[in-house]
Amino acid sequence: MNFLKIMIVAFIFSVFAFGQISVVNSSHNLSSSGPVAQASDDQDRICVFCHTPHKGSEDVLWNRDNPVTGDFLVRAGTGAILEEGSLKCLSCHDGATAVNNLVNGTTADFTTAMGIGTIIGDDGSGNPVLVGSGNIGTNLRNDHPVGVDYPIDGTPRFHDAIDVDLAQLINSKVACASCHDPHDSQFGAFLIASNNGSALCLDCHDR
Ligand code: HEC
Ligand code: HEC
Ligand code: HEC
Ligand code: HEC
């Protein structure tokens, strides 16, 4: 391969890779430019469904209220408590809280605009909620534990915390962000790393 060809191939790969690591091409783009089948008809801002530049929460300028129910069924585990990191995700993925329930930005702006279909459905009261695979519900006992403390060092069949990528533990607990990055779906399903050969699981579990 001559130099030009190498450069062209490198360029194509970089464009491809660059495109994949953005929220823009992901199913977390709920704006009118997004790939989500039932994205907003007229809202062209992408980040607004999760962040606002002003008058948001002090925590990452979050633009969403907490989930409508505080009654998540979680697994019993050491110090099990759902913390902000997971509640942020559940403010859409509980299938009960309106996707357009924003702190800064009137709900009405989105209600009429949001298409209704197989991904974003109607909760029965005209509010757009996640249905289908995105709806993991309020019973989290059938999901991987979140809000549980990571086991102390020396616990059989778990790697010591120091050997786990610490970015994966939020306040030394497992949270949605232990496995997912909401901005980047390059590994599919917004995973933080490839789970080929269950690599992600084996990072914590010593099996
Ligand atoms: C579907 C929800 C969602 C969307 C859409 C979204 N974010 Fe986020 N963002 C989050 C969550 C959750 C966090 C906190 C957890 C984390 O850091 O990953 C966060 C954290 C951040 C942070 C601070 C922490 C960090 O990773 O540096 C920045 C900056 C940020 N987002 C920028 C953006 C921008 C810019 C956009 C639009 C292009 C965007 N986000 C779209 C959910 C979202
Ligand atoms: C503003 C609403 C919203 C928030 C907040 C949100 N999501 Fe999503 N998420 C969606 C929508 C809409 C989809 C597409 C659903 C579908 O395709 O069925 C989705 C899809 C996903 C998927 C599946 C992607 C795939 O390719 O299969 C994962 C995983 C996911 N979200 C994780 C998270 C995590 C983790 C958080 C918190 C860090 C989060 N989401 C926060 C709206 C949201
Ligand atoms: C221990 C790792 C881990 C944790 C913690 C985790 N997930 Fe996932 N999640 C995954 C993996 C791996 C997949 C991909 C499954 C597949 O491709 O079959 C996934 C898939 C999903 C999907 C796509 C639908 C599906 O069932 O495949 C959604 C939505 C989702 N996760 C949301 C969440 C939310 C919200 C949280 C926090 C309450 C969370 N996840 C916590 C590992 C995790
Ligand atoms: C960030 C670290 C981490 C990652 C990554 C991780 N786990 Fe876990 N896993 C835990 C912790 C912590 C527990 C709960 C231990 C306890 O409190 O008993 C757990 C519990 C479990 C359980 C037992 C649930 C029960 O019923 O008690 C299973 C099964 C499991 N994980 C499978 C997986 C699979 C499959 C993956 C990959 C998709 C995965 N884990 C990724 C940390 C992790």
mmCIF file of C-alpha atoms and ligand atoms in Angstrom:
data_model
loop_
_atom_site.group_PDB
_atom_site.id
_atom_site.type_symbol
_atom_site.label_atom_id
_atom_site.label_comp_id
_atom_site.label_asym_id
_atom_site.label_seq_id
_atom_site.Cartn_x
_atom_site.Cartn_y
_atom_site.Cartn_z
ATOM 1 C CA MET A 1 0.000 0.000 0.000
ATOM 2 C CA ASN A 2 1.407 3.374 -0.878
ATOM 3 C CA PHE A 3 1.391 6.319 1.526
ATOM 4 C CA LEU A 4 -1.688 7.969 -0.019
ATOM 5 C CA LYS A 5 -3.749 4.822 0.309
ATOM 6 C CA ILE A 6 -2.670 4.416 3.920
ATOM 7 C CA MET A 7 -3.683 8.005 4.613
ATOM 8 C CA ILE A 8 -7.086 7.539 2.966
ATOM 9 C CA VAL A 9 -7.755 4.362 4.917
ATOM 10 C CA ALA A 10 -6.605 6.041 8.149
ATOM 11 C CA PHE A 11 -8.873 8.991 7.413
ATOM 12 C CA ILE A 12 -11.900 6.783 6.769
ATOM 13 C CA PHE A 13 -11.268 4.862 9.971
ATOM 14 C CA SER A 14 -10.840 8.037 12.007
ATOM 15 C CA VAL A 15 -14.121 9.467 10.681
ATOM 16 C CA PHE A 16 -15.834 6.192 11.398
ATOM 17 C CA ALA A 17 -14.407 5.951 14.906
ATOM 18 C CA PHE A 18 -15.032 9.613 15.643
ATOM 19 C CA GLY A 19 -18.653 9.314 14.578
ATOM 20 C CA GLN A 20 -19.202 6.353 16.839
ATOM 21 C CA ILE A 21 -17.886 7.835 20.045
ATOM 22 C CA SER A 22 -20.419 10.647 20.161
ATOM 23 C CA VAL A 23 -23.840 10.838 21.721
ATOM 24 C CA VAL A 24 -24.896 12.474 18.448
ATOM 25 C CA ASN A 25 -25.251 9.204 16.500
ATOM 26 C CA SER A 26 -26.533 7.235 19.440
ATOM 27 C CA SER A 27 -29.987 6.325 20.647
ATOM 28 C CA HIS A 28 -29.443 8.944 23.379
ATOM 29 C CA ASN A 29 -29.941 11.618 20.749
ATOM 30 C CA LEU A 30 -33.657 12.238 21.210
ATOM 31 C CA SER A 31 -33.605 15.422 19.147
ATOM 32 C CA SER A 32 -35.040 15.788 15.675
ATOM 33 C CA SER A 33 -31.624 14.817 14.242
ATOM 34 C CA GLY A 34 -31.469 11.634 16.284
ATOM 35 C CA PRO A 35 -31.654 8.036 15.072
ATOM 36 C CA VAL A 36 -34.317 7.159 17.639
ATOM 37 C CA ALA A 37 -37.442 6.236 15.744
ATOM 38 C CA GLN A 38 -39.697 8.368 17.909
ATOM 39 C CA ALA A 39 -37.398 11.355 18.433
ATOM 40 C CA SER A 40 -38.745 14.825 18.994
ATOM 41 C CA ASP A 41 -40.314 16.430 15.958
ATOM 42 C CA ASP A 42 -39.134 19.962 16.614
ATOM 43 C CA GLN A 43 -36.512 19.933 19.397
ATOM 44 C CA ASP A 44 -33.122 20.067 17.709
ATOM 45 C CA ARG A 45 -30.999 20.335 20.880
ATOM 46 C CA ILE A 46 -29.435 17.014 21.854
ATOM 47 C CA CYS A 47 -28.033 17.557 25.327
ATOM 48 C CA VAL A 48 -31.171 19.299 26.625
ATOM 49 C CA PHE A 49 -32.908 16.022 27.454
ATOM 50 C CA CYS A 50 -30.231 15.476 30.114
ATOM 51 C CA HIS A 51 -28.323 18.752 30.655
ATOM 52 C CA THR A 52 -29.018 22.476 30.644
ATOM 53 C CA PRO A 53 -26.462 25.282 30.546
ATOM 54 C CA HIS A 54 -28.358 27.211 33.248
ATOM 55 C CA LYS A 55 -30.684 26.555 36.160
ATOM 56 C CA GLY A 56 -29.981 22.857 36.178
ATOM 57 C CA SER A 57 -28.846 20.693 39.063
ATOM 58 C CA GLU A 58 -25.437 21.460 40.535
ATOM 59 C CA ASP A 59 -24.535 17.892 39.673
ATOM 60 C CA VAL A 60 -23.453 17.889 35.987
ATOM 61 C CA LEU A 61 -26.086 20.556 35.209
ATOM 62 C CA TRP A 62 -28.645 17.773 35.200
ATOM 63 C CA ASN A 63 -31.901 18.845 33.559
ATOM 64 C CA ARG A 64 -34.173 16.075 34.743
ATOM 65 C CA ASP A 65 -36.218 15.468 37.850
ATOM 66 C CA ASN A 66 -35.665 12.269 39.756
ATOM 67 C CA PRO A 67 -37.862 9.314 38.766
ATOM 68 C CA VAL A 68 -41.540 9.706 39.654
ATOM 69 C CA THR A 69 -41.375 6.728 42.009
ATOM 70 C CA GLY A 70 -38.908 6.430 44.838
ATOM 71 C CA ASP A 71 -40.031 2.841 45.302
ATOM 72 C CA PHE A 72 -37.496 0.864 43.346
ATOM 73 C CA LEU A 73 -37.210 -2.737 44.388
ATOM 74 C CA VAL A 74 -33.485 -3.237 44.891
ATOM 75 C CA ARG A 75 -31.571 -6.316 45.942
ATOM 76 C CA ALA A 76 -30.586 -6.654 49.510
ATOM 77 C CA GLY A 77 -26.848 -6.104 49.606
ATOM 78 C CA THR A 78 -24.271 -4.386 51.761
ATOM 79 C CA GLY A 79 -25.447 -0.792 52.142
ATOM 80 C CA ALA A 80 -27.768 -1.122 49.149
ATOM 81 C CA ILE A 81 -28.991 2.331 48.236
ATOM 82 C CA LEU A 82 -29.741 3.757 44.832
ATOM 83 C CA GLU A 83 -27.663 6.847 44.408
ATOM 84 C CA GLU A 84 -27.810 9.748 41.985
ATOM 85 C CA GLY A 85 -25.791 8.037 39.293
ATOM 86 C CA SER A 86 -28.371 5.327 38.833
ATOM 87 C CA LEU A 87 -31.383 7.551 39.485
ATOM 88 C CA LYS A 88 -30.294 9.726 36.570
ATOM 89 C CA CYS A 89 -30.624 6.804 34.182
ATOM 90 C CA LEU A 90 -33.830 5.609 35.766
ATOM 91 C CA SER A 91 -35.397 9.030 35.168
ATOM 92 C CA CYS A 92 -36.011 7.629 31.678
ATOM 93 C CA HIS A 93 -35.386 3.892 31.932
ATOM 94 C CA ASP A 94 -37.984 3.231 34.649
ATOM 95 C CA GLY A 95 -40.593 3.334 31.901
ATOM 96 C CA ALA A 96 -42.712 5.523 34.160
ATOM 97 C CA THR A 97 -41.085 8.964 34.197
ATOM 98 C CA ALA A 98 -41.829 11.123 31.170
ATOM 99 C CA VAL A 99 -38.883 11.394 28.813
ATOM 100 C CA ASN A 100 -39.707 15.095 28.347
ATOM 101 C CA ASN A 101 -39.876 15.821 32.091
ATOM 102 C CA LEU A 102 -37.225 18.552 32.081
ATOM 103 C CA VAL A 103 -36.259 20.985 34.813
ATOM 104 C CA ASN A 104 -35.368 23.845 32.478
ATOM 105 C CA GLY A 105 -37.601 23.743 29.426
ATOM 106 C CA THR A 106 -41.337 23.463 29.581
ATOM 107 C CA THR A 107 -42.759 19.993 29.298
ATOM 108 C CA ALA A 108 -45.358 21.253 26.846
ATOM 109 C CA ASP A 109 -42.622 22.017 24.344
ATOM 110 C CA PHE A 110 -42.084 18.334 23.952
ATOM 111 C CA THR A 111 -45.365 16.628 24.683
ATOM 112 C CA THR A 112 -47.004 17.398 21.391
ATOM 113 C CA ALA A 113 -43.788 17.089 19.446
ATOM 114 C CA MET A 114 -42.635 13.701 20.680
ATOM 115 C CA GLY A 115 -43.643 10.937 18.347
ATOM 116 C CA ILE A 116 -45.284 7.926 19.949
ATOM 117 C CA GLY A 117 -44.370 4.422 18.845
ATOM 118 C CA THR A 118 -42.588 1.261 19.878
ATOM 119 C CA ILE A 119 -39.619 2.853 21.680
ATOM 120 C CA ILE A 120 -41.277 5.874 23.229
ATOM 121 C CA GLY A 121 -44.864 5.111 24.117
ATOM 122 C CA ASP A 122 -47.691 6.796 25.972
ATOM 123 C CA ASP A 123 -48.089 6.127 29.699
ATOM 124 C CA GLY A 124 -51.845 6.369 29.335
ATOM 125 C CA SER A 125 -51.981 9.988 30.460
ATOM 126 C CA GLY A 126 -50.373 11.456 27.389
ATOM 127 C CA ASN A 127 -46.826 11.411 28.765
ATOM 128 C CA PRO A 128 -44.060 9.942 26.587
ATOM 129 C CA VAL A 129 -42.326 7.096 28.426
ATOM 130 C CA LEU A 130 -39.854 4.383 27.410
ATOM 131 C CA VAL A 131 -41.449 1.112 26.385
ATOM 132 C CA GLY A 132 -39.826 -2.038 25.010
ATOM 133 C CA SER A 133 -36.225 -2.997 25.762
ATOM 134 C CA GLY A 134 -35.334 0.450 27.107
ATOM 135 C CA ASN A 135 -37.903 0.038 29.876
ATOM 136 C CA ILE A 136 -36.163 -1.823 32.678
ATOM 137 C CA GLY A 137 -38.976 -0.959 35.072
ATOM 138 C CA THR A 138 -38.998 -0.218 38.790
ATOM 139 C CA ASN A 139 -38.222 -3.792 39.902
ATOM 140 C CA LEU A 140 -34.437 -3.873 39.814
ATOM 141 C CA ARG A 141 -34.169 -7.260 41.515
ATOM 142 C CA ASN A 142 -34.068 -8.945 38.134
ATOM 143 C CA ASP A 143 -31.277 -6.659 36.956
ATOM 144 C CA HIS A 144 -27.567 -6.652 37.798
ATOM 145 C CA PRO A 145 -27.278 -5.216 41.331
ATOM 146 C CA VAL A 146 -26.775 -1.459 41.503
ATOM 147 C CA GLY A 147 -26.338 0.610 44.646
ATOM 148 C CA VAL A 148 -24.472 -2.237 46.373
ATOM 149 C CA ASP A 149 -21.033 -1.817 47.909
ATOM 150 C CA TYR A 150 -18.190 -3.491 46.083
ATOM 151 C CA PRO A 151 -16.980 -6.428 48.252
ATOM 152 C CA ILE A 152 -14.021 -5.874 50.523
ATOM 153 C CA ASP A 153 -10.594 -7.032 49.353
ATOM 154 C CA GLY A 154 -10.040 -10.743 49.699
ATOM 155 C CA THR A 155 -13.666 -11.654 49.007
ATOM 156 C CA PRO A 156 -13.574 -14.914 47.061
ATOM 157 C CA ARG A 157 -14.449 -14.672 43.391
ATOM 158 C CA PHE A 158 -14.128 -10.891 43.272
ATOM 159 C CA HIS A 159 -11.015 -9.018 42.199
ATOM 160 C CA ASP A 160 -9.712 -6.652 44.852
ATOM 161 C CA ALA A 161 -11.165 -3.170 44.340
ATOM 162 C CA ILE A 162 -7.722 -1.763 43.639
ATOM 163 C CA ASP A 163 -7.468 -4.010 40.582
ATOM 164 C CA VAL A 164 -10.834 -2.884 39.251
ATOM 165 C CA ASP A 165 -10.828 0.223 37.123
ATOM 166 C CA LEU A 166 -11.858 2.540 39.945
ATOM 167 C CA ALA A 167 -13.761 4.767 37.554
ATOM 168 C CA GLN A 168 -16.240 1.926 37.451
ATOM 169 C CA LEU A 169 -17.181 2.212 41.095
ATOM 170 C CA ILE A 170 -19.234 5.254 42.062
ATOM 171 C CA ASN A 171 -18.639 6.045 45.749
ATOM 172 C CA SER A 172 -17.287 2.474 45.942
ATOM 173 C CA LYS A 173 -20.654 1.152 44.796
ATOM 174 C CA VAL A 174 -21.836 -0.446 41.594
ATOM 175 C CA ALA A 175 -24.028 1.927 39.558
ATOM 176 C CA CYS A 176 -25.324 2.028 36.016
ATOM 177 C CA ALA A 177 -22.187 3.979 35.104
ATOM 178 C CA SER A 178 -20.043 1.062 36.325
ATOM 179 C CA CYS A 179 -20.876 -0.576 33.023
ATOM 180 C CA HIS A 180 -22.378 2.179 30.866
ATOM 181 C CA ASP A 181 -21.305 5.562 29.490
ATOM 182 C CA PRO A 182 -24.410 7.439 28.330
ATOM 183 C CA HIS A 183 -22.426 9.420 25.740
ATOM 184 C CA ASP A 184 -20.572 6.689 23.959
ATOM 185 C CA SER A 185 -21.952 3.577 22.323
ATOM 186 C CA GLN A 186 -18.835 2.500 20.415
ATOM 187 C CA PHE A 187 -18.969 -0.924 22.114
ATOM 188 C CA GLY A 188 -22.748 -1.147 21.731
ATOM 189 C CA ALA A 189 -25.359 -0.706 24.446
ATOM 190 C CA PHE A 190 -23.389 2.299 25.779
ATOM 191 C CA LEU A 191 -20.925 -0.087 27.432
ATOM 192 C CA ILE A 192 -17.760 1.505 28.865
ATOM 193 C CA ALA A 193 -15.628 -1.263 27.380
ATOM 194 C CA SER A 194 -16.000 -4.246 25.128
ATOM 195 C CA ASN A 195 -17.810 -7.144 26.698
ATOM 196 C CA ASN A 196 -16.381 -9.597 24.165
ATOM 197 C CA GLY A 197 -15.633 -12.815 25.999
ATOM 198 C CA SER A 198 -17.480 -11.215 28.942
ATOM 199 C CA ALA A 199 -14.387 -9.057 29.535
ATOM 200 C CA LEU A 200 -16.419 -6.401 31.332
ATOM 201 C CA CYS A 201 -17.886 -8.948 33.771
ATOM 202 C CA LEU A 202 -14.482 -10.506 34.415
ATOM 203 C CA ASP A 203 -13.043 -7.137 35.339
ATOM 204 C CA CYS A 204 -14.852 -7.387 38.705
ATOM 205 C CA HIS A 205 -15.806 -11.049 38.933
ATOM 206 C CA ASP A 206 -12.990 -13.574 39.349
ATOM 207 C CA ARG A 207 -14.612 -16.674 37.889
HETATM 208 C C1 HEC B 1 -29.279 10.514 27.882
HETATM 209 C C2 HEC B 1 -28.717 11.440 28.817
HETATM 210 C C3 HEC B 1 -27.530 12.271 28.416
HETATM 211 C C4 HEC B 1 -27.365 13.005 27.267
HETATM 212 C C5 HEC B 1 -28.303 13.122 26.078
HETATM 213 C C6 HEC B 1 -26.138 13.720 27.429
HETATM 214 N N1 HEC B 1 -25.566 13.409 28.637
HETATM 215 FE FE1 HEC B 1 -23.889 14.241 29.459
HETATM 216 N N2 HEC B 1 -24.130 13.134 31.159
HETATM 217 C C7 HEC B 1 -25.149 12.245 31.376
HETATM 218 C C8 HEC B 1 -24.974 11.630 32.683
HETATM 219 C C9 HEC B 1 -25.869 10.581 33.302
HETATM 220 C C10 HEC B 1 -23.828 12.209 33.237
HETATM 221 C C11 HEC B 1 -23.221 11.910 34.609
HETATM 222 C C12 HEC B 1 -22.525 10.595 34.615
HETATM 223 C C13 HEC B 1 -21.319 10.592 33.781
HETATM 224 O O1 HEC B 1 -20.396 11.387 34.045
HETATM 225 O O2 HEC B 1 -21.238 9.793 32.829
HETATM 226 C C14 HEC B 1 -23.306 13.148 32.259
HETATM 227 C C15 HEC B 1 -22.159 13.912 32.425
HETATM 228 C C16 HEC B 1 -21.708 14.852 31.520
HETATM 229 C C17 HEC B 1 -20.561 15.716 31.726
HETATM 230 C C18 HEC B 1 -19.696 15.774 32.966
HETATM 231 C C19 HEC B 1 -18.927 14.531 33.228
HETATM 232 C C20 HEC B 1 -18.066 14.145 32.072
HETATM 233 O O3 HEC B 1 -18.294 13.064 31.493
HETATM 234 O O4 HEC B 1 -17.163 14.914 31.698
HETATM 235 C C21 HEC B 1 -20.438 16.473 30.613
HETATM 236 C C22 HEC B 1 -19.401 17.546 30.345
HETATM 237 C C23 HEC B 1 -21.516 16.109 29.700
HETATM 238 N N3 HEC B 1 -22.259 15.116 30.281
HETATM 239 C C24 HEC B 1 -21.733 16.679 28.465
HETATM 240 C C25 HEC B 1 -22.757 16.359 27.591
HETATM 241 C C26 HEC B 1 -22.997 17.026 26.317
HETATM 242 C C27 HEC B 1 -22.179 18.172 25.762
HETATM 243 C C28 HEC B 1 -24.095 16.433 25.767
HETATM 244 C C29 HEC B 1 -24.746 16.720 24.426
HETATM 245 C C30 HEC B 1 -23.859 16.687 23.261
HETATM 246 C C31 HEC B 1 -24.532 15.397 26.686
HETATM 247 N N4 HEC B 1 -23.683 15.375 27.768
HETATM 248 C C32 HEC B 1 -25.632 14.599 26.489
HETATM 249 C C33 HEC B 1 -26.180 11.968 30.508
HETATM 250 C C34 HEC B 1 -26.384 12.524 29.267
HETATM 251 C C1 HEC B 2 -33.576 11.322 28.418
HETATM 252 C C2 HEC B 2 -33.906 9.921 28.606
HETATM 253 C C3 HEC B 2 -32.777 8.963 28.872
HETATM 254 C C4 HEC B 2 -31.855 8.983 29.897
HETATM 255 C C5 HEC B 2 -31.738 9.993 31.032
HETATM 256 C C6 HEC B 2 -31.025 7.819 29.726
HETATM 257 N N1 HEC B 2 -31.433 7.109 28.626
HETATM 258 FE FE1 HEC B 2 -30.649 5.381 27.959
HETATM 259 N N2 HEC B 2 -31.935 5.375 26.367
HETATM 260 C C7 HEC B 2 -32.922 6.323 26.148
HETATM 261 C C8 HEC B 2 -33.624 6.003 24.909
HETATM 262 C C9 HEC B 2 -34.789 6.793 24.303
HETATM 263 C C10 HEC B 2 -33.034 4.834 24.406
HETATM 264 C C11 HEC B 2 -33.439 4.053 23.160
HETATM 265 C C12 HEC B 2 -34.405 2.996 23.629
HETATM 266 C C13 HEC B 2 -34.651 1.884 22.674
HETATM 267 O O1 HEC B 2 -34.021 1.824 21.613
HETATM 268 O O2 HEC B 2 -35.501 1.029 23.028
HETATM 269 C C14 HEC B 2 -31.983 4.458 25.346
HETATM 270 C C15 HEC B 2 -31.183 3.341 25.206
HETATM 271 C C16 HEC B 2 -30.266 2.921 26.153
HETATM 272 C C17 HEC B 2 -29.516 1.699 26.081
HETATM 273 C C18 HEC B 2 -29.595 0.654 24.971
HETATM 274 C C19 HEC B 2 -28.741 1.087 23.845
HETATM 275 C C20 HEC B 2 -28.589 0.010 22.780
HETATM 276 O O3 HEC B 2 -27.921 0.319 21.766
HETATM 277 O O4 HEC B 2 -29.109 -1.103 22.935
HETATM 278 C C21 HEC B 2 -28.728 1.652 27.193
HETATM 279 C C22 HEC B 2 -27.746 0.573 27.553
HETATM 280 C C23 HEC B 2 -28.986 2.846 27.963
HETATM 281 N N3 HEC B 2 -29.911 3.600 27.286
HETATM 282 C C24 HEC B 2 -28.384 3.128 29.163
HETATM 283 C C25 HEC B 2 -28.550 4.319 29.869
HETATM 284 C C26 HEC B 2 -27.819 4.650 31.067
HETATM 285 C C27 HEC B 2 -26.827 3.762 31.755
HETATM 286 C C28 HEC B 2 -28.236 5.891 31.453
HETATM 287 C C29 HEC B 2 -27.703 6.728 32.599
HETATM 288 C C30 HEC B 2 -26.243 6.939 32.623
HETATM 289 C C31 HEC B 2 -29.257 6.306 30.504
HETATM 290 N N4 HEC B 2 -29.402 5.329 29.558
HETATM 291 C C32 HEC B 2 -29.973 7.488 30.568
HETATM 292 C C33 HEC B 2 -33.197 7.404 26.941
HETATM 293 C C34 HEC B 2 -32.495 7.779 28.079
HETATM 294 C C1 HEC B 3 -22.698 -4.982 35.697
HETATM 295 C C2 HEC B 3 -22.852 -4.256 34.497
HETATM 296 C C3 HEC B 3 -24.114 -3.484 34.265
HETATM 297 C C4 HEC B 3 -24.758 -2.632 35.126
HETATM 298 C C5 HEC B 3 -24.386 -2.273 36.554
HETATM 299 C C6 HEC B 3 -25.885 -2.096 34.385
HETATM 300 N N1 HEC B 3 -25.915 -2.618 33.125
HETATM 301 FE FE1 HEC B 3 -27.235 -2.182 31.656
HETATM 302 N N2 HEC B 3 -26.378 -3.575 30.432
HETATM 303 C C7 HEC B 3 -25.210 -4.239 30.710
HETATM 304 C C8 HEC B 3 -24.830 -5.034 29.570
HETATM 305 C C9 HEC B 3 -23.585 -5.918 29.462
HETATM 306 C C10 HEC B 3 -25.829 -4.809 28.595
HETATM 307 C C11 HEC B 3 -25.895 -5.406 27.184
HETATM 308 C C12 HEC B 3 -26.693 -6.648 27.209
HETATM 309 C C13 HEC B 3 -26.754 -7.266 25.832
HETATM 310 O O1 HEC B 3 -26.186 -6.719 24.896
HETATM 311 O O2 HEC B 3 -27.389 -8.301 25.743
HETATM 312 C C14 HEC B 3 -26.787 -3.897 29.176
HETATM 313 C C15 HEC B 3 -27.936 -3.454 28.537
HETATM 314 C C16 HEC B 3 -28.758 -2.429 29.018
HETATM 315 C C17 HEC B 3 -29.917 -1.878 28.326
HETATM 316 C C18 HEC B 3 -30.426 -2.320 26.972
HETATM 317 C C19 HEC B 3 -31.580 -3.237 27.106
HETATM 318 C C20 HEC B 3 -31.168 -4.620 27.436
HETATM 319 O O3 HEC B 3 -31.752 -5.191 28.377
HETATM 320 O O4 HEC B 3 -30.270 -5.158 26.766
HETATM 321 C C21 HEC B 3 -30.421 -0.889 29.114
HETATM 322 C C22 HEC B 3 -31.629 -0.015 28.801
HETATM 323 C C23 HEC B 3 -29.603 -0.815 30.295
HETATM 324 N N3 HEC B 3 -28.605 -1.761 30.212
HETATM 325 C C24 HEC B 3 -29.783 0.104 31.286
HETATM 326 C C25 HEC B 3 -29.127 0.055 32.519
HETATM 327 C C26 HEC B 3 -29.455 0.905 33.659
HETATM 328 C C27 HEC B 3 -30.510 1.991 33.660
HETATM 329 C C28 HEC B 3 -28.628 0.542 34.676
HETATM 330 C C29 HEC B 3 -28.648 1.037 36.109
HETATM 331 C C30 HEC B 3 -29.924 0.923 36.795
HETATM 332 C C31 HEC B 3 -27.769 -0.535 34.170
HETATM 333 N N4 HEC B 3 -28.100 -0.790 32.863
HETATM 334 C C32 HEC B 3 -26.774 -1.176 34.909
HETATM 335 C C33 HEC B 3 -24.494 -4.191 31.883
HETATM 336 C C34 HEC B 3 -24.850 -3.466 33.003
HETATM 337 C C1 HEC B 4 -18.059 -2.948 38.585
HETATM 338 C C2 HEC B 4 -17.936 -4.320 39.026
HETATM 339 C C3 HEC B 4 -18.850 -5.354 38.418
HETATM 340 C C4 HEC B 4 -19.004 -5.645 37.091
HETATM 341 C C5 HEC B 4 -18.330 -4.967 35.905
HETATM 342 C C6 HEC B 4 -19.916 -6.742 37.015
HETATM 343 N N1 HEC B 4 -20.325 -7.109 38.260
HETATM 344 FE FE1 HEC B 4 -21.647 -8.552 38.743
HETATM 345 N N2 HEC B 4 -21.589 -7.999 40.672
HETATM 346 C C7 HEC B 4 -20.797 -7.026 41.206
HETATM 347 C C8 HEC B 4 -21.124 -6.840 42.597
HETATM 348 C C9 HEC B 4 -20.470 -5.862 43.551
HETATM 349 C C10 HEC B 4 -22.163 -7.733 42.891
HETATM 350 C C11 HEC B 4 -22.922 -7.900 44.201
HETATM 351 C C12 HEC B 4 -22.151 -8.599 45.234
HETATM 352 C C13 HEC B 4 -23.001 -8.732 46.485
HETATM 353 O O1 HEC B 4 -23.350 -7.708 47.063
HETATM 354 O O2 HEC B 4 -23.354 -9.862 46.778
HETATM 355 C C14 HEC B 4 -22.417 -8.481 41.654
HETATM 356 C C15 HEC B 4 -23.339 -9.502 41.556
HETATM 357 C C16 HEC B 4 -23.513 -10.278 40.426
HETATM 358 C C17 HEC B 4 -24.336 -11.466 40.355
HETATM 359 C C18 HEC B 4 -25.119 -12.066 41.495
HETATM 360 C C19 HEC B 4 -26.478 -11.478 41.580
HETATM 361 C C20 HEC B 4 -27.274 -12.059 42.719
HETATM 362 O O3 HEC B 4 -28.331 -12.603 42.439
HETATM 363 O O4 HEC B 4 -26.830 -11.950 43.857
HETATM 364 C C21 HEC B 4 -24.244 -11.956 39.095
HETATM 365 C C22 HEC B 4 -24.891 -13.190 38.535
HETATM 366 C C23 HEC B 4 -23.383 -11.045 38.368
HETATM 367 N N3 HEC B 4 -22.947 -10.042 39.210
HETATM 368 C C24 HEC B 4 -23.054 -11.162 37.032
HETATM 369 C C25 HEC B 4 -22.361 -10.224 36.306
HETATM 370 C C26 HEC B 4 -22.238 -10.228 34.861
HETATM 371 C C27 HEC B 4 -22.841 -11.274 33.949
HETATM 372 C C28 HEC B 4 -21.489 -9.147 34.533
HETATM 373 C C29 HEC B 4 -21.131 -8.652 33.158
HETATM 374 C C30 HEC B 4 -22.271 -8.301 32.306
HETATM 375 C C31 HEC B 4 -21.142 -8.458 35.763
HETATM 376 N N4 HEC B 4 -21.695 -9.136 36.803
HETATM 377 C C32 HEC B 4 -20.338 -7.336 35.834
HETATM 378 C C33 HEC B 4 -19.837 -6.320 40.531
HETATM 379 C C34 HEC B 4 -19.699 -6.274 39.147
#
